[in-house]
């Protein structure tokens, strides 16, 4: 099987995996956590830190990692690019997983947020250069890509604020 075919297979398996855990898994997990006490949740298949809960919690990040690697292989990216992406995202997922066990580390969130902003600005710069080189018929896809990047940054910003509220004295009670 060629590198492109392997990449396409990886992408579709990961896309389906990510969708199932991200959407369907969240419906069931969300329902359990919304309607049951923690003791009751721990009596279900979604027991906190149980195997099904962990599959759900890390299903989307790991699926996104594999989908990204798959699409890089499919698009004939250099091997070094695939490795850099894979190692970088695996490191980010590992830090995210570790922060769940280590607790709230403000410096980690500050560094991560700064990196997200720097990457976002770099993406905007590269996006503009790509957009200027395109013909009219191919600009729609690039414009939608920009919308996706902006929505992701906005979502990250507000999620960070919501996740940080329990650690802010001024917002207590």
CSV table of C-alpha atoms in Angstrom, one decimal, residues 7-125:
chain,number,residue,atom,x,y,z
A,7,UNK,CA,-2.5,8.2,5.0
A,8,UNK,CA,-6.0,8.2,3.7
A,9,UNK,CA,-7.0,5.1,5.6
A,10,UNK,CA,-5.5,6.6,8.8
A,11,UNK,CA,-7.3,9.8,8.2
A,12,UNK,CA,-10.7,8.2,7.8
A,13,UNK,CA,-10.3,5.8,10.7
A,14,UNK,CA,-9.3,8.7,12.9
A,15,UNK,CA,-12.0,11.0,11.6
A,16,UNK,CA,-14.7,8.4,12.4
A,17,UNK,CA,-13.1,7.6,15.8
A,18,UNK,CA,-12.9,11.3,16.7
A,19,UNK,CA,-16.5,12.0,15.6
A,20,UNK,CA,-17.8,9.0,17.6
A,21,UNK,CA,-16.0,9.9,20.8
A,22,UNK,CA,-16.4,13.7,20.4
A,23,UNK,CA,-20.1,13.7,19.6
A,24,UNK,CA,-21.8,10.5,20.5
A,25,UNK,CA,-19.5,9.8,23.5
A,26,UNK,CA,-20.1,13.3,24.8
A,27,UNK,CA,-23.8,12.8,24.6
A,28,UNK,CA,-23.7,9.8,26.9
A,29,UNK,CA,-20.9,11.0,29.2
A,30,UNK,CA,-22.5,14.4,29.5
A,31,UNK,CA,-25.9,12.9,30.3
A,32,UNK,CA,-24.3,10.7,33.1
A,33,UNK,CA,-22.4,13.6,34.6
A,34,UNK,CA,-25.3,16.0,34.3
A,35,UNK,CA,-27.9,13.7,35.9
A,36,UNK,CA,-26.0,11.5,38.3
A,37,UNK,CA,-23.9,12.0,41.4
A,38,UNK,CA,-20.3,11.1,41.2
A,39,UNK,CA,-21.0,8.0,43.2
A,40,UNK,CA,-23.7,7.0,40.8
A,41,UNK,CA,-21.5,7.8,37.8
A,42,UNK,CA,-18.8,5.6,39.3
A,43,UNK,CA,-21.2,2.7,39.2
A,44,UNK,CA,-21.7,3.1,35.4
A,45,UNK,CA,-19.4,2.3,32.5
A,46,UNK,CA,-18.4,6.0,32.6
A,47,UNK,CA,-16.8,5.7,36.0
A,48,UNK,CA,-14.4,8.6,36.5
A,49,UNK,CA,-10.9,7.6,35.4
A,50,UNK,CA,-12.2,4.2,34.3
A,51,UNK,CA,-11.3,2.8,30.9
A,52,UNK,CA,-14.4,4.1,29.1
A,53,UNK,CA,-14.1,7.5,30.7
A,54,UNK,CA,-10.4,7.7,29.7
A,55,UNK,CA,-11.2,6.6,26.1
A,56,UNK,CA,-13.8,9.4,25.9
A,57,UNK,CA,-11.5,12.0,27.5
A,58,UNK,CA,-8.5,11.3,25.2
A,59,UNK,CA,-10.4,9.9,22.2
A,60,UNK,CA,-10.7,13.3,20.4
A,61,UNK,CA,-7.1,14.5,21.0
A,62,UNK,CA,-5.6,11.2,20.0
A,63,UNK,CA,-8.0,11.0,17.0
A,64,UNK,CA,-7.0,14.5,15.9
A,65,UNK,CA,-3.3,13.5,16.2
A,66,UNK,CA,-3.8,10.4,14.0
A,67,UNK,CA,-6.0,12.3,11.5
A,68,UNK,CA,-3.3,15.0,11.2
A,69,UNK,CA,-0.6,12.4,10.6
A,70,UNK,CA,-2.9,10.6,8.1
A,71,UNK,CA,-3.6,13.7,6.1
A,72,UNK,CA,0.0,14.7,6.1
A,73,UNK,CA,0.9,11.2,4.6
A,74,UNK,CA,-1.9,11.5,2.1
A,75,UNK,CA,-0.7,15.0,1.0
A,76,UNK,CA,2.8,13.6,0.5
A,77,UNK,CA,4.4,15.8,3.2
A,78,UNK,CA,8.0,15.1,3.9
A,79,UNK,CA,8.8,12.5,6.5
A,80,UNK,CA,10.4,15.1,8.7
A,81,UNK,CA,7.2,17.2,8.6
A,82,UNK,CA,5.1,14.2,9.7
A,83,UNK,CA,7.6,13.4,12.5
A,84,UNK,CA,7.7,17.0,13.7
A,85,UNK,CA,3.9,17.2,13.7
A,86,UNK,CA,3.5,13.8,15.4
A,87,UNK,CA,6.1,14.5,18.1
A,88,UNK,CA,4.8,18.1,18.7
A,89,UNK,CA,1.2,17.1,19.1
A,90,UNK,CA,2.0,14.0,21.1
A,91,UNK,CA,4.0,16.2,23.5
A,92,UNK,CA,1.0,18.7,23.7
A,93,UNK,CA,-1.4,15.8,24.5
A,94,UNK,CA,1.0,14.4,27.1
A,95,UNK,CA,1.3,17.8,28.8
A,96,UNK,CA,-2.5,18.1,28.7
A,97,UNK,CA,-2.9,14.6,30.3
A,98,UNK,CA,-0.2,15.3,32.9
A,99,UNK,CA,-1.8,18.6,33.9
A,100,UNK,CA,-5.0,16.7,34.8
A,101,UNK,CA,-2.9,14.8,37.4
A,102,UNK,CA,-0.7,17.7,38.5
A,103,UNK,CA,-3.5,20.1,39.1
A,104,UNK,CA,-3.7,23.8,38.1
A,105,UNK,CA,-0.4,25.2,36.9
A,106,UNK,CA,-0.9,28.8,35.9
A,107,UNK,CA,2.6,29.1,34.2
A,108,UNK,CA,1.7,26.1,32.0
A,109,UNK,CA,-1.5,27.7,30.8
A,110,UNK,CA,0.3,31.0,30.3
A,111,UNK,CA,3.0,29.4,28.1
A,112,UNK,CA,0.4,27.3,26.2
A,113,UNK,CA,-1.8,30.4,25.6
A,114,UNK,CA,1.2,32.4,24.4
A,115,UNK,CA,2.2,29.6,22.0
A,116,UNK,CA,-1.4,29.4,20.7
A,117,UNK,CA,-1.4,33.1,20.0
A,118,UNK,CA,2.0,33.0,18.3
A,119,UNK,CA,1.0,30.1,16.2
A,120,UNK,CA,-2.3,31.8,15.3
A,121,UNK,CA,-0.6,35.0,14.2
A,122,UNK,CA,1.9,32.9,12.2
A,123,UNK,CA,-1.0,31.1,10.6
A,124,UNK,CA,-2.7,34.4,9.7
A,125,UNK,CA,0.5,35.7,8.1
